[in-house]
């Protein structure tokens, strides 16, 4: 699972050949969630409220880069690292 960003103990990753809708995986401690790029809603799994808010802020800032990575992953291309939250 290619890691594309890490911030505040949260690891963001994206798998190749994933199912729709476009999403990424966010891991924090023992929590794991699939998060939709559009709207940053949790599709599966769970994150603590504070971690989810941070992931949602990060998603809003980097949605275009996330979609570009989603398209790269679907094409089998390498993914690009995305800046963390400041």
mmCIF file of N, CA, C and O in Angstrom:
data_model
loop_
_atom_site.group_PDB
_atom_site.id
_atom_site.type_symbol
_atom_site.label_atom_id
_atom_site.label_comp_id
_atom_site.label_asym_id
_atom_site.label_seq_id
_atom_site.Cartn_x
_atom_site.Cartn_y
_atom_site.Cartn_z
ATOM 1 N N UNK A 1 0.855 -1.179 0.000
ATOM 2 C CA UNK A 1 0.000 0.000 0.000
ATOM 3 C C UNK A 1 0.894 1.232 0.000
ATOM 4 O O UNK A 1 1.540 1.514 0.991
ATOM 5 N N UNK A 2 0.955 1.951 -1.097
ATOM 6 C CA UNK A 2 1.801 3.133 -1.174
ATOM 7 C C UNK A 2 1.340 4.262 -0.251
ATOM 8 O O UNK A 2 0.203 4.721 -0.326
ATOM 9 N N UNK A 3 2.247 4.688 0.601
ATOM 10 C CA UNK A 3 1.994 5.804 1.516
ATOM 11 C C UNK A 3 2.169 7.091 0.720
ATOM 12 O O UNK A 3 3.190 7.296 0.084
ATOM 13 N N UNK A 4 1.164 7.979 0.790
ATOM 14 C CA UNK A 4 1.264 9.229 0.043
ATOM 15 C C UNK A 4 1.420 10.445 0.949
ATOM 16 O O UNK A 4 1.808 11.507 0.476
ATOM 17 N N UNK A 5 1.121 10.294 2.249
ATOM 18 C CA UNK A 5 1.322 11.399 3.180
ATOM 19 C C UNK A 5 1.255 10.871 4.607
ATOM 20 O O UNK A 5 0.646 9.823 4.868
ATOM 21 N N UNK A 6 1.885 11.624 5.506
ATOM 22 C CA UNK A 6 1.834 11.307 6.933
ATOM 23 C C UNK A 6 1.825 12.625 7.696
ATOM 24 O O UNK A 6 2.625 13.513 7.406
ATOM 25 N N UNK A 7 0.909 12.750 8.648
ATOM 26 C CA UNK A 7 0.860 13.949 9.486
ATOM 27 C C UNK A 7 0.149 13.622 10.790
ATOM 28 O O UNK A 7 -0.814 12.867 10.815
ATOM 29 N N UNK A 8 0.669 14.187 11.881
ATOM 30 C CA UNK A 8 0.081 14.032 13.213
ATOM 31 C C UNK A 8 -0.235 12.575 13.561
ATOM 32 O O UNK A 8 -1.259 12.274 14.169
ATOM 33 N N UNK A 9 0.608 11.674 13.147
ATOM 34 C CA UNK A 9 0.408 10.256 13.427
ATOM 35 C C UNK A 9 -0.571 9.558 12.501
ATOM 36 O O UNK A 9 -0.863 8.377 12.668
ATOM 37 N N UNK A 10 -1.086 10.263 11.521
ATOM 38 C CA UNK A 10 -2.044 9.709 10.557
ATOM 39 C C UNK A 10 -1.286 9.339 9.281
ATOM 40 O O UNK A 10 -0.539 10.155 8.742
ATOM 41 N N UNK A 11 -1.476 8.125 8.817
ATOM 42 C CA UNK A 11 -0.840 7.660 7.584
ATOM 43 C C UNK A 11 -1.912 7.593 6.498
ATOM 44 O O UNK A 11 -2.952 6.958 6.685
ATOM 45 N N UNK A 12 -1.640 8.255 5.386
ATOM 46 C CA UNK A 12 -2.557 8.259 4.240
ATOM 47 C C UNK A 12 -1.933 7.393 3.148
ATOM 48 O O UNK A 12 -0.766 7.577 2.786
ATOM 49 N N UNK A 13 -2.719 6.467 2.624
ATOM 50 C CA UNK A 13 -2.222 5.556 1.594
ATOM 51 C C UNK A 13 -3.309 5.325 0.552
ATOM 52 O O UNK A 13 -4.492 5.576 0.791
ATOM 53 N N UNK A 14 -2.864 4.828 -0.602
ATOM 54 C CA UNK A 14 -3.796 4.528 -1.684
ATOM 55 C C UNK A 14 -3.352 3.215 -2.332
ATOM 56 O O UNK A 14 -2.171 3.037 -2.615
ATOM 57 N N UNK A 15 -4.296 2.322 -2.531
ATOM 58 C CA UNK A 15 -4.009 1.052 -3.199
ATOM 59 C C UNK A 15 -4.143 1.215 -4.707
ATOM 60 O O UNK A 15 -4.880 2.076 -5.182
ATOM 61 N N UNK A 16 -3.456 0.350 -5.435
ATOM 62 C CA UNK A 16 -3.628 0.283 -6.885
ATOM 63 C C UNK A 16 -4.826 -0.613 -7.183
ATOM 64 O O UNK A 16 -5.163 -1.505 -6.406
ATOM 65 N N UNK A 17 -5.487 -0.356 -8.318
ATOM 66 C CA UNK A 17 -6.614 -1.179 -8.773
ATOM 67 C C UNK A 17 -7.721 -1.263 -7.722
ATOM 68 O O UNK A 17 -8.201 -2.336 -7.390
ATOM 69 N N UNK A 18 -8.114 -0.119 -7.191
ATOM 70 C CA UNK A 18 -9.172 -0.046 -6.184
ATOM 71 C C UNK A 18 -10.539 0.108 -6.849
ATOM 72 O O UNK A 18 -10.647 0.430 -8.015
ATOM 73 N N UNK A 19 -11.559 -0.082 -6.055
ATOM 74 C CA UNK A 19 -12.950 0.063 -6.501
ATOM 75 C C UNK A 19 -13.388 1.518 -6.389
ATOM 76 O O UNK A 19 -12.791 2.306 -5.664
ATOM 77 N N UNK A 20 -14.417 1.866 -7.114
ATOM 78 C CA UNK A 20 -15.036 3.194 -7.024
ATOM 79 C C UNK A 20 -15.817 3.276 -5.714
ATOM 80 O O UNK A 20 -16.192 2.254 -5.169
ATOM 81 N N UNK A 21 -16.093 4.409 -5.182
ATOM 82 C CA UNK A 21 -15.714 5.739 -5.606
ATOM 83 C C UNK A 21 -14.257 6.032 -5.255
ATOM 84 O O UNK A 21 -13.653 5.328 -4.425
ATOM 85 N N UNK A 22 -13.680 7.083 -5.863
ATOM 86 C CA UNK A 22 -12.302 7.445 -5.548
ATOM 87 C C UNK A 22 -12.129 7.688 -4.048
ATOM 88 O O UNK A 22 -12.894 8.446 -3.443
ATOM 89 N N UNK A 23 -11.137 7.021 -3.468
ATOM 90 C CA UNK A 23 -10.931 7.120 -2.026
ATOM 91 C C UNK A 23 -9.481 6.811 -1.669
ATOM 92 O O UNK A 23 -8.697 6.417 -2.518
ATOM 93 N N UNK A 24 -9.168 6.996 -0.407
ATOM 94 C CA UNK A 24 -7.856 6.656 0.116
ATOM 95 C C UNK A 24 -8.058 6.008 1.479
ATOM 96 O O UNK A 24 -9.176 5.973 2.009
ATOM 97 N N UNK A 25 -6.997 5.505 2.035
ATOM 98 C CA UNK A 25 -7.040 4.863 3.345
ATOM 99 C C UNK A 25 -6.312 5.752 4.344
ATOM 100 O O UNK A 25 -5.228 6.263 4.054
ATOM 101 N N UNK A 26 -6.905 5.939 5.497
ATOM 102 C CA UNK A 26 -6.296 6.716 6.577
ATOM 103 C C UNK A 26 -6.167 5.799 7.791
ATOM 104 O O UNK A 26 -7.147 5.176 8.208
ATOM 105 N N UNK A 27 -4.941 5.723 8.326
ATOM 106 C CA UNK A 27 -4.699 4.910 9.521
ATOM 107 C C UNK A 27 -4.183 5.802 10.640
ATOM 108 O O UNK A 27 -3.320 6.653 10.407
ATOM 109 N N UNK A 28 -4.726 5.583 11.804
ATOM 110 C CA UNK A 28 -4.294 6.313 12.996
ATOM 111 C C UNK A 28 -4.379 5.355 14.171
ATOM 112 O O UNK A 28 -5.474 4.880 14.500
ATOM 113 N N UNK A 29 -3.229 5.035 14.764
ATOM 114 C CA UNK A 29 -3.159 4.060 15.866
ATOM 115 C C UNK A 29 -3.847 2.776 15.419
ATOM 116 O O UNK A 29 -3.515 2.244 14.365
ATOM 117 N N UNK A 30 -4.836 2.300 16.174
ATOM 118 C CA UNK A 30 -5.510 1.054 15.814
ATOM 119 C C UNK A 30 -6.715 1.277 14.892
ATOM 120 O O UNK A 30 -7.428 0.340 14.546
ATOM 121 N N UNK A 31 -6.935 2.514 14.468
ATOM 122 C CA UNK A 31 -8.076 2.852 13.612
ATOM 123 C C UNK A 31 -7.668 2.838 12.143
ATOM 124 O O UNK A 31 -6.553 3.171 11.795
ATOM 125 N N UNK A 32 -8.629 2.485 11.306
ATOM 126 C CA UNK A 32 -8.401 2.450 9.861
ATOM 127 C C UNK A 32 -9.714 2.806 9.178
ATOM 128 O O UNK A 32 -10.775 2.309 9.580
ATOM 129 N N UNK A 33 -9.648 3.677 8.182
ATOM 130 C CA UNK A 33 -10.863 4.073 7.473
ATOM 131 C C UNK A 33 -10.566 4.287 5.997
ATOM 132 O O UNK A 33 -9.473 4.704 5.629
ATOM 133 N N UNK A 34 -11.549 3.982 5.176
ATOM 134 C CA UNK A 34 -11.526 4.354 3.765
ATOM 135 C C UNK A 34 -12.304 5.663 3.677
ATOM 136 O O UNK A 34 -13.443 5.741 4.148
ATOM 137 N N UNK A 35 -11.683 6.668 3.077
ATOM 138 C CA UNK A 35 -12.276 8.007 3.038
ATOM 139 C C UNK A 35 -12.459 8.431 1.585
ATOM 140 O O UNK A 35 -11.504 8.387 0.793
ATOM 141 N N UNK A 36 -13.668 8.839 1.242
ATOM 142 C CA UNK A 36 -13.951 9.315 -0.113
ATOM 143 C C UNK A 36 -13.220 10.629 -0.357
ATOM 144 O O UNK A 36 -13.172 11.493 0.527
ATOM 145 N N UNK A 37 -12.659 10.786 -1.540
ATOM 146 C CA UNK A 37 -11.992 12.033 -1.879
ATOM 147 C C UNK A 37 -13.021 13.150 -1.994
ATOM 148 O O UNK A 37 -12.816 14.251 -1.495
ATOM 149 N N UNK A 38 -14.144 12.864 -2.601
ATOM 150 C CA UNK A 38 -15.222 13.845 -2.725
ATOM 151 C C UNK A 38 -15.997 13.919 -1.414
ATOM 152 O O UNK A 38 -16.689 12.975 -1.041
ATOM 153 N N UNK A 39 -15.839 14.996 -0.695
ATOM 154 C CA UNK A 39 -16.583 15.188 0.541
ATOM 155 C C UNK A 39 -15.892 14.680 1.791
ATOM 156 O O UNK A 39 -16.348 14.944 2.896
ATOM 157 N N UNK A 40 -14.832 13.913 1.632
ATOM 158 C CA UNK A 40 -14.046 13.381 2.766
ATOM 159 C C UNK A 40 -14.917 12.652 3.789
ATOM 160 O O UNK A 40 -14.711 12.764 4.987
ATOM 161 N N UNK A 41 -15.888 11.882 3.294
ATOM 162 C CA UNK A 41 -16.727 11.091 4.190
ATOM 163 C C UNK A 41 -16.131 9.693 4.345
ATOM 164 O O UNK A 41 -15.527 9.164 3.411
ATOM 165 N N UNK A 42 -16.320 9.109 5.502
ATOM 166 C CA UNK A 42 -15.818 7.762 5.754
ATOM 167 C C UNK A 42 -16.735 6.758 5.061
ATOM 168 O O UNK A 42 -17.948 6.736 5.308
ATOM 169 N N UNK A 43 -16.150 5.945 4.192
ATOM 170 C CA UNK A 43 -16.903 4.913 3.481
ATOM 171 C C UNK A 43 -16.967 3.624 4.291
ATOM 172 O O UNK A 43 -17.994 2.951 4.317
ATOM 173 N N UNK A 44 -15.850 3.278 4.905
ATOM 174 C CA UNK A 44 -15.746 2.067 5.725
ATOM 175 C C UNK A 44 -14.755 2.344 6.838
ATOM 176 O O UNK A 44 -13.811 3.107 6.660
ATOM 177 N N UNK A 45 -14.956 1.700 7.953
ATOM 178 C CA UNK A 45 -14.025 1.846 9.061
ATOM 179 C C UNK A 45 -14.365 3.025 9.943
ATOM 180 O O UNK A 45 -15.480 3.549 9.926
ATOM 181 N N UNK A 46 -13.340 3.452 10.700
ATOM 182 C CA UNK A 46 -13.586 4.491 11.699
ATOM 183 C C UNK A 46 -12.282 5.188 12.063
ATOM 184 O O UNK A 46 -11.213 4.587 12.067
ATOM 185 N N UNK A 47 -12.393 6.479 12.355
ATOM 186 C CA UNK A 47 -11.298 7.276 12.900
ATOM 187 C C UNK A 47 -11.827 8.047 14.102
ATOM 188 O O UNK A 47 -13.006 8.417 14.126
ATOM 189 N N UNK A 48 -10.978 8.330 15.089
ATOM 190 C CA UNK A 48 -11.430 9.186 16.194
ATOM 191 C C UNK A 48 -11.814 10.567 15.647
ATOM 192 O O UNK A 48 -11.276 11.000 14.611
ATOM 193 N N UNK A 49 -12.723 11.270 16.313
ATOM 194 C CA UNK A 49 -13.203 12.560 15.793
ATOM 195 C C UNK A 49 -12.089 13.556 15.447
ATOM 196 O O UNK A 49 -12.140 14.186 14.393
ATOM 197 N N UNK A 50 -11.088 13.711 16.292
ATOM 198 C CA UNK A 50 -10.013 14.670 16.012
ATOM 199 C C UNK A 50 -9.226 14.258 14.764
ATOM 200 O O UNK A 50 -8.940 15.085 13.901
ATOM 201 N N UNK A 51 -8.891 12.990 14.647
ATOM 202 C CA UNK A 51 -8.159 12.502 13.480
ATOM 203 C C UNK A 51 -9.002 12.687 12.220
ATOM 204 O O UNK A 51 -8.480 13.083 11.176
ATOM 205 N N UNK A 52 -10.289 12.416 12.305
ATOM 206 C CA UNK A 52 -11.167 12.588 11.143
ATOM 207 C C UNK A 52 -11.204 14.046 10.711
ATOM 208 O O UNK A 52 -11.136 14.344 9.518
ATOM 209 N N UNK A 53 -11.297 14.974 11.652
ATOM 210 C CA UNK A 53 -11.296 16.404 11.299
ATOM 211 C C UNK A 53 -9.997 16.784 10.575
ATOM 212 O O UNK A 53 -10.025 17.521 9.592
ATOM 213 N N UNK A 54 -8.868 16.282 11.055
ATOM 214 C CA UNK A 54 -7.588 16.568 10.405
ATOM 215 C C UNK A 54 -7.553 15.991 8.987
ATOM 216 O O UNK A 54 -7.097 16.653 8.050
ATOM 217 N N UNK A 55 -8.041 14.772 8.831
ATOM 218 C CA UNK A 55 -8.086 14.138 7.506
ATOM 219 C C UNK A 55 -9.008 14.929 6.579
ATOM 220 O O UNK A 55 -8.689 15.149 5.406
ATOM 221 N N UNK A 56 -10.127 15.399 7.087
ATOM 222 C CA UNK A 56 -11.048 16.176 6.264
ATOM 223 C C UNK A 56 -10.419 17.502 5.830
ATOM 224 O O UNK A 56 -10.559 17.909 4.672
ATOM 225 N N UNK A 57 -9.710 18.167 6.736
ATOM 226 C CA UNK A 57 -9.021 19.415 6.377
ATOM 227 C C UNK A 57 -7.975 19.148 5.296
ATOM 228 O O UNK A 57 -7.877 19.897 4.321
ATOM 229 N N UNK A 58 -7.191 18.100 5.499
ATOM 230 C CA UNK A 58 -6.144 17.750 4.547
ATOM 231 C C UNK A 58 -6.750 17.423 3.179
ATOM 232 O O UNK A 58 -6.236 17.862 2.144
ATOM 233 N N UNK A 59 -7.846 16.674 3.174
ATOM 234 C CA UNK A 59 -8.507 16.300 1.915
ATOM 235 C C UNK A 59 -8.987 17.530 1.165
ATOM 236 O O UNK A 59 -8.835 17.624 -0.058
ATOM 237 N N UNK A 60 -9.558 18.472 1.875
ATOM 238 C CA UNK A 60 -10.046 19.701 1.246
ATOM 239 C C UNK A 60 -8.888 20.467 0.583
ATOM 240 O O UNK A 60 -9.027 20.975 -0.526
ATOM 241 N N UNK A 61 -7.750 20.499 1.251
ATOM 242 C CA UNK A 61 -6.586 21.200 0.707
ATOM 243 C C UNK A 61 -5.979 20.501 -0.501
ATOM 244 O O UNK A 61 -5.395 21.152 -1.368
ATOM 245 N N UNK A 62 -6.086 19.181 -0.553
ATOM 246 C CA UNK A 62 -5.356 18.405 -1.552
ATOM 247 C C UNK A 62 -6.250 17.541 -2.451
ATOM 248 O O UNK A 62 -5.770 16.568 -3.029
ATOM 249 N N UNK A 63 -7.503 17.904 -2.613
ATOM 250 C CA UNK A 63 -8.422 17.056 -3.388
ATOM 251 C C UNK A 63 -7.972 16.876 -4.838
ATOM 252 O O UNK A 63 -8.078 15.780 -5.391
ATOM 253 N N UNK A 64 -7.438 17.926 -5.450
ATOM 254 C CA UNK A 64 -6.976 17.793 -6.846
ATOM 255 C C UNK A 64 -5.804 16.826 -6.950
ATOM 256 O O UNK A 64 -5.739 16.005 -7.874
ATOM 257 N N UNK A 65 -4.878 16.902 -5.996
ATOM 258 C CA UNK A 65 -3.737 15.995 -5.991
ATOM 259 C C UNK A 65 -4.177 14.555 -5.716
ATOM 260 O O UNK A 65 -3.631 13.610 -6.281
ATOM 261 N N UNK A 66 -5.180 14.401 -4.861
ATOM 262 C CA UNK A 66 -5.702 13.069 -4.560
ATOM 263 C C UNK A 66 -6.349 12.446 -5.798
ATOM 264 O O UNK A 66 -6.137 11.265 -6.084
ATOM 265 N N UNK A 67 -7.136 13.230 -6.518
ATOM 266 C CA UNK A 67 -7.758 12.714 -7.746
ATOM 267 C C UNK A 67 -6.682 12.343 -8.763
ATOM 268 O O UNK A 67 -6.771 11.307 -9.433
ATOM 269 N N UNK A 68 -5.636 13.173 -8.881
ATOM 270 C CA UNK A 68 -4.550 12.863 -9.807
ATOM 271 C C UNK A 68 -3.883 11.544 -9.408
ATOM 272 O O UNK A 68 -3.584 10.706 -10.272
ATOM 273 N N UNK A 69 -3.656 11.340 -8.111
ATOM 274 C CA UNK A 69 -3.071 10.084 -7.648
ATOM 275 C C UNK A 69 -4.017 8.912 -7.894
ATOM 276 O O UNK A 69 -3.585 7.825 -8.263
ATOM 277 N N UNK A 70 -5.308 9.120 -7.692
ATOM 278 C CA UNK A 70 -6.301 8.074 -7.952
ATOM 279 C C UNK A 70 -6.198 7.628 -9.416
ATOM 280 O O UNK A 70 -6.166 6.435 -9.714
ATOM 281 N N UNK A 71 -6.127 8.604 -10.318
ATOM 282 C CA UNK A 71 -6.019 8.287 -11.748
ATOM 283 C C UNK A 71 -4.705 7.580 -12.062
ATOM 284 O O UNK A 71 -4.680 6.655 -12.874
ATOM 285 N N UNK A 72 -3.626 8.003 -11.412
ATOM 286 C CA UNK A 72 -2.342 7.310 -11.598
ATOM 287 C C UNK A 72 -2.446 5.859 -11.134
ATOM 288 O O UNK A 72 -1.970 4.943 -11.808
ATOM 289 N N UNK A 73 -3.019 5.658 -9.968
ATOM 290 C CA UNK A 73 -3.150 4.304 -9.426
ATOM 291 C C UNK A 73 -3.983 3.426 -10.352
ATOM 292 O O UNK A 73 -3.632 2.269 -10.605
ATOM 293 N N UNK A 74 -5.060 3.957 -10.874
ATOM 294 C CA UNK A 74 -5.925 3.198 -11.786
ATOM 295 C C UNK A 74 -5.198 2.837 -13.079
ATOM 296 O O UNK A 74 -5.513 1.838 -13.704
ATOM 297 N N UNK A 75 -4.216 3.657 -13.445
ATOM 298 C CA UNK A 75 -3.428 3.402 -14.655
ATOM 299 C C UNK A 75 -2.180 2.585 -14.376
ATOM 300 O O UNK A 75 -1.413 2.309 -15.302
ATOM 301 N N UNK A 76 -1.950 2.253 -13.119
ATOM 302 C CA UNK A 76 -0.769 1.483 -12.752
ATOM 303 C C UNK A 76 0.503 2.304 -12.668
ATOM 304 O O UNK A 76 1.602 1.754 -12.629
ATOM 305 N N UNK A 77 0.371 3.613 -12.640
ATOM 306 C CA UNK A 77 1.531 4.495 -12.540
ATOM 307 C C UNK A 77 1.910 4.702 -11.070
ATOM 308 O O UNK A 77 1.104 4.486 -10.174
ATOM 309 N N UNK A 78 3.129 5.185 -10.852
ATOM 310 C CA UNK A 78 3.573 5.495 -9.496
ATOM 311 C C UNK A 78 2.817 6.675 -8.916
ATOM 312 O O UNK A 78 2.408 7.581 -9.643
ATOM 313 N N UNK A 79 2.635 6.647 -7.614
ATOM 314 C CA UNK A 79 1.920 7.728 -6.940
ATOM 315 C C UNK A 79 2.888 8.798 -6.479
ATOM 316 O O UNK A 79 4.063 8.547 -6.249
ATOM 317 N N UNK A 80 2.361 10.005 -6.325
ATOM 318 C CA UNK A 80 3.148 11.160 -5.918
ATOM 319 C C UNK A 80 2.842 11.460 -4.452
ATOM 320 O O UNK A 80 1.687 11.421 -4.029
ATOM 321 N N UNK A 81 3.881 11.759 -3.693
ATOM 322 C CA UNK A 81 3.706 12.140 -2.293
ATOM 323 C C UNK A 81 3.000 13.484 -2.217
ATOM 324 O O UNK A 81 3.276 14.383 -3.018
ATOM 325 N N UNK A 82 2.105 13.618 -1.245
ATOM 326 C CA UNK A 82 1.343 14.855 -1.053
ATOM 327 C C UNK A 82 1.770 15.466 0.278
ATOM 328 O O UNK A 82 1.922 14.755 1.275
ATOM 329 N N UNK A 83 1.947 16.780 0.292
ATOM 330 C CA UNK A 83 2.382 17.463 1.511
ATOM 331 C C UNK A 83 1.425 17.192 2.673
ATOM 332 O O UNK A 83 0.201 17.125 2.473
ATOM 333 N N UNK A 84 1.970 17.096 3.877
ATOM 334 C CA UNK A 84 1.127 16.916 5.061
ATOM 335 C C UNK A 84 0.474 18.230 5.473
ATOM 336 O O UNK A 84 0.751 19.296 4.898
ATOM 337 N N UNK A 85 -0.371 18.168 6.485
ATOM 338 C CA UNK A 85 -0.891 19.384 7.084
ATOM 339 C C UNK A 85 0.272 20.096 7.765
ATOM 340 O O UNK A 85 1.165 19.431 8.313
ATOM 341 N N UNK A 86 0.246 21.416 7.767
ATOM 342 C CA UNK A 86 1.340 22.160 8.442
ATOM 343 C C UNK A 86 1.269 21.991 9.960
ATOM 344 O O UNK A 86 0.308 21.642 10.528
#
